[in-house]
Coordinates of C-alpha atoms and ligand atoms in Angstrom, one line a residue:
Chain A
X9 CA 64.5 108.6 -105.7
X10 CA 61.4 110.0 -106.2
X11 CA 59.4 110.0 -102.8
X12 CA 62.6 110.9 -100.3
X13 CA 61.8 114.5 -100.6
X14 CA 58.8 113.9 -98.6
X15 CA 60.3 111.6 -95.7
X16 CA 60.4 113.6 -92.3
X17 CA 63.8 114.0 -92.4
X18 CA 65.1 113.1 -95.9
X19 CA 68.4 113.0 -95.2
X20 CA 68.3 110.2 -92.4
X21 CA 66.0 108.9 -95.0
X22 CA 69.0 108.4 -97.5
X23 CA 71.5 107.4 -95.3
X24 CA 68.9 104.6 -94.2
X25 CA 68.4 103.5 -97.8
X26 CA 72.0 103.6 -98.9
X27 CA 72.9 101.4 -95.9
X28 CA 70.1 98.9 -96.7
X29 CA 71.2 99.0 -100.3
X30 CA 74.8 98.5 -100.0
X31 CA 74.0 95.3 -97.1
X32 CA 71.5 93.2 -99.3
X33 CA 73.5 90.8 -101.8
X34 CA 70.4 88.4 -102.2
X35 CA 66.5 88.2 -102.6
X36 CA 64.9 88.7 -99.1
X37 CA 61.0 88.5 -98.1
X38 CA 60.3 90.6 -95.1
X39 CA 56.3 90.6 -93.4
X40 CA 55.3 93.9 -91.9
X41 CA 52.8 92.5 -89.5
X42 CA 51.1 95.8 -88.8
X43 CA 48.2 97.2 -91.1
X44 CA 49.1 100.7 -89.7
X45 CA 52.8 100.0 -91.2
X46 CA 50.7 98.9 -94.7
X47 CA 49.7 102.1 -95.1
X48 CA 52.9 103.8 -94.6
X49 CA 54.7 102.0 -97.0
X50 CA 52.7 102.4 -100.2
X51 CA 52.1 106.1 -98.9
X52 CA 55.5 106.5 -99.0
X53 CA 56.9 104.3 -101.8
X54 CA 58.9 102.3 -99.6
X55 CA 58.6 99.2 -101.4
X56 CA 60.0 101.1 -104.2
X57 CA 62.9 102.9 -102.9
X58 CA 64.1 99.6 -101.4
X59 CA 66.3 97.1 -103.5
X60 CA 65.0 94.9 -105.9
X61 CA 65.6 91.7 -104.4
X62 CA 64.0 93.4 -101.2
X63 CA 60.3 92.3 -101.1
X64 CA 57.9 93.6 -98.5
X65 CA 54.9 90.9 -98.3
X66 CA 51.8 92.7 -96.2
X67 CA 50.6 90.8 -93.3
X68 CA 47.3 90.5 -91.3
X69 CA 47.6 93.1 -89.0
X70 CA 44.2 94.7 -89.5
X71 CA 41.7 94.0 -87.2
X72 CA 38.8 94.9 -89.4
X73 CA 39.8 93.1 -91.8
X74 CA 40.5 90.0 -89.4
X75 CA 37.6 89.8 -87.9
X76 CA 35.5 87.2 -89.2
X77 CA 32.2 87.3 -91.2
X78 CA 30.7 85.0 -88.5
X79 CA 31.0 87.7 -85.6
X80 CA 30.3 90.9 -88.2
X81 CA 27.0 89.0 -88.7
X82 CA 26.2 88.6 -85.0
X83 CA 27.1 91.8 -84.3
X84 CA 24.3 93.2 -87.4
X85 CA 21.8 90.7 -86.0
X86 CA 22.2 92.3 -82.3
X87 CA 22.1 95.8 -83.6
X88 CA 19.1 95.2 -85.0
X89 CA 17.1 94.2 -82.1
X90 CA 15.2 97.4 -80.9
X91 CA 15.6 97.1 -77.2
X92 CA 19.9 97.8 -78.2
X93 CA 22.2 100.5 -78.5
X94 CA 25.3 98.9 -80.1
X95 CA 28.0 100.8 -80.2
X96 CA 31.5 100.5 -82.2
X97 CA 34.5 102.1 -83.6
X98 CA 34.1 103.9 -87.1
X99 CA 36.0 101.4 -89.2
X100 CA 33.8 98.9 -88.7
X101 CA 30.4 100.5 -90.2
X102 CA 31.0 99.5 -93.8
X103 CA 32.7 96.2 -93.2
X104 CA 30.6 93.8 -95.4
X105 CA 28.4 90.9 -93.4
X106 CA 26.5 88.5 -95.4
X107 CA 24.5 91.1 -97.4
X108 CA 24.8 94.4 -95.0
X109 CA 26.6 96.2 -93.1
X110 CA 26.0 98.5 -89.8
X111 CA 25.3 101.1 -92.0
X112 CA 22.6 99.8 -93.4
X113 CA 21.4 98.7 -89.8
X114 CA 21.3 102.0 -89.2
X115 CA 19.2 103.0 -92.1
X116 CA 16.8 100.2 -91.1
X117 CA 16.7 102.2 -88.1
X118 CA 19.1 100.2 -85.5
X119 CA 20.3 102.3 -82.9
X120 CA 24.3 102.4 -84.2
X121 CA 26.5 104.6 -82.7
X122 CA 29.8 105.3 -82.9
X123 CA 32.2 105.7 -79.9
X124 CA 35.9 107.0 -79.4
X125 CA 36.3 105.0 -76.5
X126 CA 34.9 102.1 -75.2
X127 CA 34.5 103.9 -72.1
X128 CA 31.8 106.2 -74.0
X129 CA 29.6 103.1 -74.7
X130 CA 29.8 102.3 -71.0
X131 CA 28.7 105.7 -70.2
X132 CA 25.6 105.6 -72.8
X133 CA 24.7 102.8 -70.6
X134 CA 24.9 104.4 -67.9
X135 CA 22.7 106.8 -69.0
X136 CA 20.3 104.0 -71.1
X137 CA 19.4 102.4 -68.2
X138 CA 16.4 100.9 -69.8
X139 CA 18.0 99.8 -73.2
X140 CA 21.0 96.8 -73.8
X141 CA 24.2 98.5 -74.5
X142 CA 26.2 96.1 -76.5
X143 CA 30.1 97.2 -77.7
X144 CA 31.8 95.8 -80.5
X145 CA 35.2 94.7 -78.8
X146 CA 37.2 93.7 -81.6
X147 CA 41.3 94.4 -82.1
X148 CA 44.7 93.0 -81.8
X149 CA 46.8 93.7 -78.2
X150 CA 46.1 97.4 -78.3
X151 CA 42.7 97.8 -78.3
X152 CA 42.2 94.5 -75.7
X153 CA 43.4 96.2 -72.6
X154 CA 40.7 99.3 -73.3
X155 CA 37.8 97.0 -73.2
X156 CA 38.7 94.7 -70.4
X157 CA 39.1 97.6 -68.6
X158 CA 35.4 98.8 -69.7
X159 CA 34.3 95.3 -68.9
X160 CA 35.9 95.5 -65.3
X161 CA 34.7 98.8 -64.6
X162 CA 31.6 97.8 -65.7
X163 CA 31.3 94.8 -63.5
X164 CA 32.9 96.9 -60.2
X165 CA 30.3 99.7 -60.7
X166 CA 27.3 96.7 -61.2
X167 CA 26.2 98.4 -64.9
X168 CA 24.1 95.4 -66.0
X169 CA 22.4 96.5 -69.1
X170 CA 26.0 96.7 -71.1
X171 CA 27.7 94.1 -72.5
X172 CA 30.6 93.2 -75.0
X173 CA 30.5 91.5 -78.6
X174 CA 34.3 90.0 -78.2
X175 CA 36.6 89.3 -81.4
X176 CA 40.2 89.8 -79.9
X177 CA 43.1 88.7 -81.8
X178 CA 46.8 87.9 -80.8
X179 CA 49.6 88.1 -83.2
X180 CA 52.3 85.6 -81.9
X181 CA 50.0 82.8 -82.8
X182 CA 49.4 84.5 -86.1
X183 CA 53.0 84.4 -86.7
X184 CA 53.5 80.9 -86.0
X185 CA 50.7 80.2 -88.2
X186 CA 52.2 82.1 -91.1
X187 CA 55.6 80.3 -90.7
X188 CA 54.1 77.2 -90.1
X189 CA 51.8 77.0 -93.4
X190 CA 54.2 75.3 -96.4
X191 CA 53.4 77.9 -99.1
X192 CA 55.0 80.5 -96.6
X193 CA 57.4 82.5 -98.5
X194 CA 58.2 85.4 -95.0
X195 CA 62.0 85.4 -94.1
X196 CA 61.7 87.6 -91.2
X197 CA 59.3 90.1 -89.3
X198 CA 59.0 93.7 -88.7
X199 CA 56.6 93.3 -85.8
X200 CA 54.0 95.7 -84.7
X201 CA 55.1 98.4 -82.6
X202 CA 52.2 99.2 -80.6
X203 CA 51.3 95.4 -80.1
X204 CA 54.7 95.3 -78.1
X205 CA 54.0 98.9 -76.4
X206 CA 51.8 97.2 -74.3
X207 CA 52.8 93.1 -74.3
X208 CA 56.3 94.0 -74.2
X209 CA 58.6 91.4 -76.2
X210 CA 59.0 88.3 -74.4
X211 CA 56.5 86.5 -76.7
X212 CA 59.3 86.7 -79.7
X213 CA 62.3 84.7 -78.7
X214 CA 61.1 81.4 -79.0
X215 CA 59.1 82.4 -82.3
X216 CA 62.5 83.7 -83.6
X217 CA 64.4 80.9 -82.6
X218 CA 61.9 78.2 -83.3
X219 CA 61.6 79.6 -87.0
X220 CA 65.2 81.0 -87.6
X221 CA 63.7 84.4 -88.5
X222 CA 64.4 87.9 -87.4
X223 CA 61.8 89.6 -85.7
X224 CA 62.4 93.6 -85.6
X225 CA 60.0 95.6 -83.1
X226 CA 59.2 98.5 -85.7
X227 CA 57.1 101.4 -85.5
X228 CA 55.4 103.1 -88.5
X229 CA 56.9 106.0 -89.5
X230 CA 58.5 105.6 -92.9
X231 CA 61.8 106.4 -90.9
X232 CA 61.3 103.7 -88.2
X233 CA 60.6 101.4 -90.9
X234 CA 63.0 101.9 -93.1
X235 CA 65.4 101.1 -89.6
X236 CA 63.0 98.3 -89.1
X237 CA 64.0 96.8 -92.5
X238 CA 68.2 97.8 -91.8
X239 CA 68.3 96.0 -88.9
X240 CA 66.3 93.1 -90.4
X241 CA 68.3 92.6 -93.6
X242 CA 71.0 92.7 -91.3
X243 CA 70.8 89.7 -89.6
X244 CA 69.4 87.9 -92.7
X245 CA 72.6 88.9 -94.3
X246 CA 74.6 87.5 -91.5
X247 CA 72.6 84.5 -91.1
X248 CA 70.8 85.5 -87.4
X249 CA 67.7 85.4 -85.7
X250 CA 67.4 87.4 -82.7
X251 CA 64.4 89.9 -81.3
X252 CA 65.9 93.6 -82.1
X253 CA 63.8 96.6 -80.6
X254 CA 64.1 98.9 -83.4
X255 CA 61.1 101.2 -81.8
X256 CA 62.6 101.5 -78.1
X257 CA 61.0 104.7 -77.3
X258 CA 57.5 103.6 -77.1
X259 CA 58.4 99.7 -76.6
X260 CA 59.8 98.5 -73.2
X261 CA 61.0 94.9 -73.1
X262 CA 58.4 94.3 -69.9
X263 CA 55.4 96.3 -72.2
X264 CA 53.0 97.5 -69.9
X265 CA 52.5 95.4 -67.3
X266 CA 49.1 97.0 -66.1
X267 CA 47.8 96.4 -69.0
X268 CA 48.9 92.8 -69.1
X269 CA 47.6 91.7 -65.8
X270 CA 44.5 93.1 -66.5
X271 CA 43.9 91.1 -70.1
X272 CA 45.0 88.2 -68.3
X273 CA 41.9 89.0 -65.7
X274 CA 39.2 89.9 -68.4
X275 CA 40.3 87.3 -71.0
X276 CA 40.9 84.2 -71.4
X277 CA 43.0 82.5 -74.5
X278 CA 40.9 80.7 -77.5
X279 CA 41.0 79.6 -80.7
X280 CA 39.6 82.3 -83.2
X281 CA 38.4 82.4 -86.6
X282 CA 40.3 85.3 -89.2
X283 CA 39.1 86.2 -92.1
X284 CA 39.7 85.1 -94.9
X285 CA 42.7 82.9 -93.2
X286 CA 40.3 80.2 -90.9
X287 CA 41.1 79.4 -87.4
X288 CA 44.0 80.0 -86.0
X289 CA 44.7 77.6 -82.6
X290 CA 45.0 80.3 -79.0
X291 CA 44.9 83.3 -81.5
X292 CA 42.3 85.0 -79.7
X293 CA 40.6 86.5 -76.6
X294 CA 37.1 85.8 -75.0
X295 CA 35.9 86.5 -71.5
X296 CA 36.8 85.0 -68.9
X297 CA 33.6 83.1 -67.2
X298 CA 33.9 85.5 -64.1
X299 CA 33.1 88.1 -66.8
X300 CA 29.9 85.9 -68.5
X301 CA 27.1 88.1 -67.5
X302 CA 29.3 91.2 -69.6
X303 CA 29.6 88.7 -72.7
X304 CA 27.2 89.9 -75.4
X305 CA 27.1 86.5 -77.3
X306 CA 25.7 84.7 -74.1
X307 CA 23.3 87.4 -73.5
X308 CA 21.8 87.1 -76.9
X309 CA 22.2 83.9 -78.0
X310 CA 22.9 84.4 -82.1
X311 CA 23.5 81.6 -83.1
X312 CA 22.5 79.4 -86.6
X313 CA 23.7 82.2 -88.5
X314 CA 24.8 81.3 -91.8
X315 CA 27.7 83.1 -93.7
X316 CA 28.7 84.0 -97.2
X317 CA 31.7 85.6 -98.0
X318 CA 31.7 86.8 -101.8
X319 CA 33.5 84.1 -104.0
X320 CA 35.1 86.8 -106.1
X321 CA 37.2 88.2 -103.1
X322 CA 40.4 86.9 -102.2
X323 CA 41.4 89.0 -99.4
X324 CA 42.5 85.7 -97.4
X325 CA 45.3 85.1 -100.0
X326 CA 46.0 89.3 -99.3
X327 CA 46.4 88.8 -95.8
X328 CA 48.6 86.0 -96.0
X329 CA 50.5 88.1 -98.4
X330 CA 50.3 85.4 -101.0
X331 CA 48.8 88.2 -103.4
X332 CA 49.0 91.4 -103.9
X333 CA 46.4 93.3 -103.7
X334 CA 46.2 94.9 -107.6
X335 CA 46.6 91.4 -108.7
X336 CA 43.4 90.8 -107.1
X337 CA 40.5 90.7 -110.7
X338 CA 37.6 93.1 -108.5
X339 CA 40.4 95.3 -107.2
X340 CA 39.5 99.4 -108.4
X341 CA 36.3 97.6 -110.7
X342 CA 33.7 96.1 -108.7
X343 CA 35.7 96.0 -105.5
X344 CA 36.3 100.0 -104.2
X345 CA 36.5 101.3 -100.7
X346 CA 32.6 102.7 -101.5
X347 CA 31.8 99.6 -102.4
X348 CA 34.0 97.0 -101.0
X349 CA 33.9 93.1 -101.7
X350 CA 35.7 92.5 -98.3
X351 CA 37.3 93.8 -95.1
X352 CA 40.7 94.9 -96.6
X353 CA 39.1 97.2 -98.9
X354 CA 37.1 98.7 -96.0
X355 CA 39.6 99.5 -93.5
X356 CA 42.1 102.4 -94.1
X357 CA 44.9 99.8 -92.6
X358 CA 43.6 97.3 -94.8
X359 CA 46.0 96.3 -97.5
X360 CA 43.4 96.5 -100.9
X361 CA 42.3 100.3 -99.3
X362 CA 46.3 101.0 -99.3
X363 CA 46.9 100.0 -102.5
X364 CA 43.5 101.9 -103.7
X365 CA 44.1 105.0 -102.5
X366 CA 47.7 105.0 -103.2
X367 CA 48.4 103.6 -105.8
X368 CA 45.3 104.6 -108.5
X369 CA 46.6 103.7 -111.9
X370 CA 48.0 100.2 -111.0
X371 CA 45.9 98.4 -113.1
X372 CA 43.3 95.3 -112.4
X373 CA 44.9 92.0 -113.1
X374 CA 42.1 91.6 -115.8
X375 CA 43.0 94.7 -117.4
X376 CA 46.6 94.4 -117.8
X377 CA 46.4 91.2 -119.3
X378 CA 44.3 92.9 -122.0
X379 CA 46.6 95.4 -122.3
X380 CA 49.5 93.4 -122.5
X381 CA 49.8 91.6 -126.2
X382 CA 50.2 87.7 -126.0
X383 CA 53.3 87.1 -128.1
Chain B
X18 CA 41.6 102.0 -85.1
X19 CA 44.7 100.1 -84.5
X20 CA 46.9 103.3 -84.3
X21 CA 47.6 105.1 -81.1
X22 CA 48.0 108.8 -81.5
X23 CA 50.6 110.6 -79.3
X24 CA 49.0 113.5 -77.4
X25 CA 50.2 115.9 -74.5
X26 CA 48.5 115.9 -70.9
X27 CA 46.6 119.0 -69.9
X28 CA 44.8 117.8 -66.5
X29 CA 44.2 115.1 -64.4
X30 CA 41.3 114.1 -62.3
X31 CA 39.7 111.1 -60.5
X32 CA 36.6 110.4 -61.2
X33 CA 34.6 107.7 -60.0
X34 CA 37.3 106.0 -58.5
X35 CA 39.0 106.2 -61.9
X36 CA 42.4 108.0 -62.9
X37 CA 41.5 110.3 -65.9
X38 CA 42.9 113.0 -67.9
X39 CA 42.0 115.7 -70.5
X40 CA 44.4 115.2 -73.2
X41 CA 45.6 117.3 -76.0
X42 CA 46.2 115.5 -79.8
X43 CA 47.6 118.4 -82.0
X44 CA 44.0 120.6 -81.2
X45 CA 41.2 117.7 -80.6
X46 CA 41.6 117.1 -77.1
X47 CA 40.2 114.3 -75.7
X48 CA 39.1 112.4 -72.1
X49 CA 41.8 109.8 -71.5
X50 CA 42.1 107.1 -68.6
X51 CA 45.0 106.8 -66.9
X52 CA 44.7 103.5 -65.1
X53 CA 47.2 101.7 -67.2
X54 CA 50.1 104.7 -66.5
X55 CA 49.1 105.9 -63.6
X56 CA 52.1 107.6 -62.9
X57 CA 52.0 110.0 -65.9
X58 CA 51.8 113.9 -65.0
X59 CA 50.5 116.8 -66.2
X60 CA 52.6 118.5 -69.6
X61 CA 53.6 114.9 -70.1
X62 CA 53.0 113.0 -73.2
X63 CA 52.2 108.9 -73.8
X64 CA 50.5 107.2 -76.4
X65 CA 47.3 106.9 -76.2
X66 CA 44.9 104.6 -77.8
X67 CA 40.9 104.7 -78.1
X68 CA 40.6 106.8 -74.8
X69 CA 43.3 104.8 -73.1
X70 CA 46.8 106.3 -71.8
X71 CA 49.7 102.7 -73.0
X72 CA 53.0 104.3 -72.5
X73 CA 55.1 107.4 -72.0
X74 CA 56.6 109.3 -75.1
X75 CA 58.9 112.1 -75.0
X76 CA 58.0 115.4 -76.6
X77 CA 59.8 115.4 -79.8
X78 CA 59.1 111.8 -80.7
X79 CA 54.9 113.0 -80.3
X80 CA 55.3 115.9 -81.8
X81 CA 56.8 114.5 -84.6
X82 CA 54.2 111.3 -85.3
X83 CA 51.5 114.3 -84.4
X84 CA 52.6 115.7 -87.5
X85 CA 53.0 112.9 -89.8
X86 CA 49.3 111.4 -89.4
X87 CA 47.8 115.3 -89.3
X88 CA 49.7 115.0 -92.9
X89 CA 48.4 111.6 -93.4
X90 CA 44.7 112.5 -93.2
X91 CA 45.0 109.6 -90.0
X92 CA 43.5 112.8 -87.1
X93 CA 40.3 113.2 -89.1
X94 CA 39.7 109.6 -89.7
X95 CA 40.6 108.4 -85.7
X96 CA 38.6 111.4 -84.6
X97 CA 36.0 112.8 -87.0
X98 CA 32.5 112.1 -87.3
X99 CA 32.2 108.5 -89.8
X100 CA 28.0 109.6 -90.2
X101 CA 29.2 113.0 -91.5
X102 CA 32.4 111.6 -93.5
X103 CA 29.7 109.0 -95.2
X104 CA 27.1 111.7 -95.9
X105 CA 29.7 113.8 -97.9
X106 CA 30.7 110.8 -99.9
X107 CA 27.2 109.6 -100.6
X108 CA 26.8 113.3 -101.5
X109 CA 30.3 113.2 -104.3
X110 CA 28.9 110.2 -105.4
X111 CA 25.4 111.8 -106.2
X112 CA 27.4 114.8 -108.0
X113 CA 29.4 112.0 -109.7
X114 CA 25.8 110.0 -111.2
X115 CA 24.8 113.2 -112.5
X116 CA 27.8 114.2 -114.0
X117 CA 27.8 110.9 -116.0
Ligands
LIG408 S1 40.4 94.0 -104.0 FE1 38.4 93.7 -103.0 S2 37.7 91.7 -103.7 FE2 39.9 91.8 -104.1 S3 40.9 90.9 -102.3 FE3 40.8 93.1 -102.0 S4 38.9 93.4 -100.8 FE4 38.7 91.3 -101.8

């Protein structure tokens, strides 16, 4: 086993593996929702140390790679304008729009910057008091409770020159989606551990029992996972389908109640566009109305904007895990992370980026058929 | 982004009405806003995600994911400078042209 000797504690490691290995009698497709989880696995050669018939397929649990072309646009068109200071996370600088990116709004001479927190954009407001201080609010249930706090705080302490470009995403309706769509191939979940850390797990029954899958909270570590994929092959073996909280100490069953009642103050539920996958009915988060005057898109009005994703990128099939990555022709030629074709080459969680930095000499689809000799 | 790195609380302070905290991440230490735990005290850890405190961790659980993503290059990228990460590639990739 070539990659154990690098697991934090490789021992546990092996016991893990020899368990899953001695349970699984037949082929098994398992979804790690989490983009964070991704990246673990090919770091860690997961996929390979599990059994054969074991499959992990990669699911869309990357905001940056989720968030769709439509909003990266409108947020490039607002950072443009003069009288703005937008301001976003790192990851999403290089994340192709329809010919740029905020790098190269930058360059033009936008006023990017890039924030830690979304409280640091509200404090540039405070201190901007004659400039538009717009933040990029884009994530899955993690990041959402930060910036409707920034957007309440904002509202309570009357800072009107800042605003919020809003592209939240849920993943329950993801799920359903994914099981819902006929070419789905996902047997059961390992679902995202910090997503639960904070909605708790009472979204999962009914998803489980509806679709007769698994669904294993998991964290990321390559030992949580490898649990996360025990306890899940279990039940497949045994024919269940419960919710198992494989990542208890950061997960309570209740999440973080806070946090919860103030998403359900700052948000309200709508249908949202991914990328690469289309919409996705209740998948997302916008304001609320009480929160209008904070909402970016209704201060600036951007609409009539026109999108074009690249035709050579297939990252939607990637993110429904309907292809892997390698098998992908632009992946390591035309498509790098330098020069990325779409979102999941961009992000670090994205799948493609994974796969690129991970896994180097796994060869282009184009390539290896030349290299292969038709017989 | 959509990681939350564990990280030890040094102090705590209100400020503006709001609960904050100077946290610790393996050696980048960070402002972090408690509202969401309020409850947590000072030498305790959570996990905390873009400048926001979600929920309690015990120390060797944070010590060890501290670890793993200082291993996994994951500190540098959720707190290091993307302007300066960019101008050092742009700068490999001039070295690479010329090289060709
Ligand atoms: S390798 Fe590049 S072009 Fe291909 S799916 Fe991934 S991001 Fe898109």
């Amino acid at each position: 086993m070539k990659y154990i000797d690098e697991f934090q504690d490789p021992e546990l490691a092996r016991r893990l593996l020899d368990d899953i290995h001695a349970t699984v009698t037949r082929p098994w497709a398992l979804m790690e929702v989490c983009g964070g989880q991704t990246h673990s696995i090919i770091r860690h050669g997961i996929d390979q140390l599990l059994p054969k018939q074991l499959e992990l397929i990669h699911g869309p649990g990357c905001p940056v790679c989720v968030t769709p072309l439509e909003v990266i646009d409108k947020a490039l068109e607002i950072a443009s304008r003069p009288e703005v200071i937008f301001c976003s996370f790192g990851d999403m600088l290089r994340v192709p729009g329809t010919g740029r990116d905020l790098f190269q709004v930058r360059s033009e001479g936008g006023d990017v910057r890039v924030v830690y927190s979304p409280l640091d954009a509200l404090r540039i407001a405070r201190q901007n008091p004659d400039r538009q201080v717009v933040f990029f609010g884009i994530g899955f249930e993690t990041t959402a409770p930060p910036n409707a706090m920034t957007v309440h705080q904002a509202r309570k302490l009357g800072i009107a020159n800042f605003s919020m470009l809003v592209s939240h995403v849920r993943v329950p309706p993801a799920i359903e989606a994914i099981m819902s769509s006929p070419s789905c191939r996902v047997q059961g979940f390992l679902a995202a551990g910090h997503v639960c850390s904070v909605m708790g797990m009472g979204e999962y029954p009914g998803l489980a029992e509806r679709f007769r899958v698994p669904i294993v909270v998991t964290g990321f570590e390559p030992l949580d996972i490898l649990e996360g994929v025990r306890r899940a092959v279990r039940q497949l073996e045994r024919g269940e389908h419960t919710v198992d909280n494989a990542y208890a100490r950061a997960v309570r069953p209740e999440g973080n109640p806070a946090a919860r009642a103030m998403l359900e103050d700052v948000f309200e539920v709508t249908d949202r566009a991914w990328r690469g996958i289309g919409v996705i009915p209740g998948s997302g988060w916008r304001l609320s109305s009480k929160y209008r005057d904070h909402d970016a898109e209704h201060r600036f009005q951007v609409d009539g904007i026109r999108t074009e994703e690249p035709a050579a990128c297939r990252s939607g099939e990637v993110l429904q895990g309907l292809l892997k990555p390698h098998e992908c022709e632009a992946f390591g030629t035309v498509c790098t992370p330098r020069t990325p074709l779409g979102a999941t080459m961009v992000s670090s969680e994205g799948a493609c980026a994974a796969y690129y930095l991970y896994r180097r000499l796994d060869m282009p689809a184009a390539k290896a058929r030349e290299a292969t000799p038709v017989v | 982004m959509c990681l939350a790195v564990p990280g030890k609380v040094l102090d705590i302070e209100e400020r503006d009405g709001t609960r904050m905290a100077t946290v610790d991440f393996g050696g980048v230490v960070k402002e972090v806003c408690l509202e969401y735990l309020p409850d947590l005290r000072v030498g305790e850890y959570a996990i905390v995600h873009v400048g926001f405190a979600l929920q309690r961790l015990d120390e060797e659980s944070a010590r060890q994911t501290l670890e793993l993503f200082a291993e996994l290059g994951l500190l540098q990228e959720e707190f290091g400078d993307p302007w300066e990460t960019a101008a050092m590639e742009a700068a490999e990739d001039a070295v690479e042209e010329v090289r060709k």
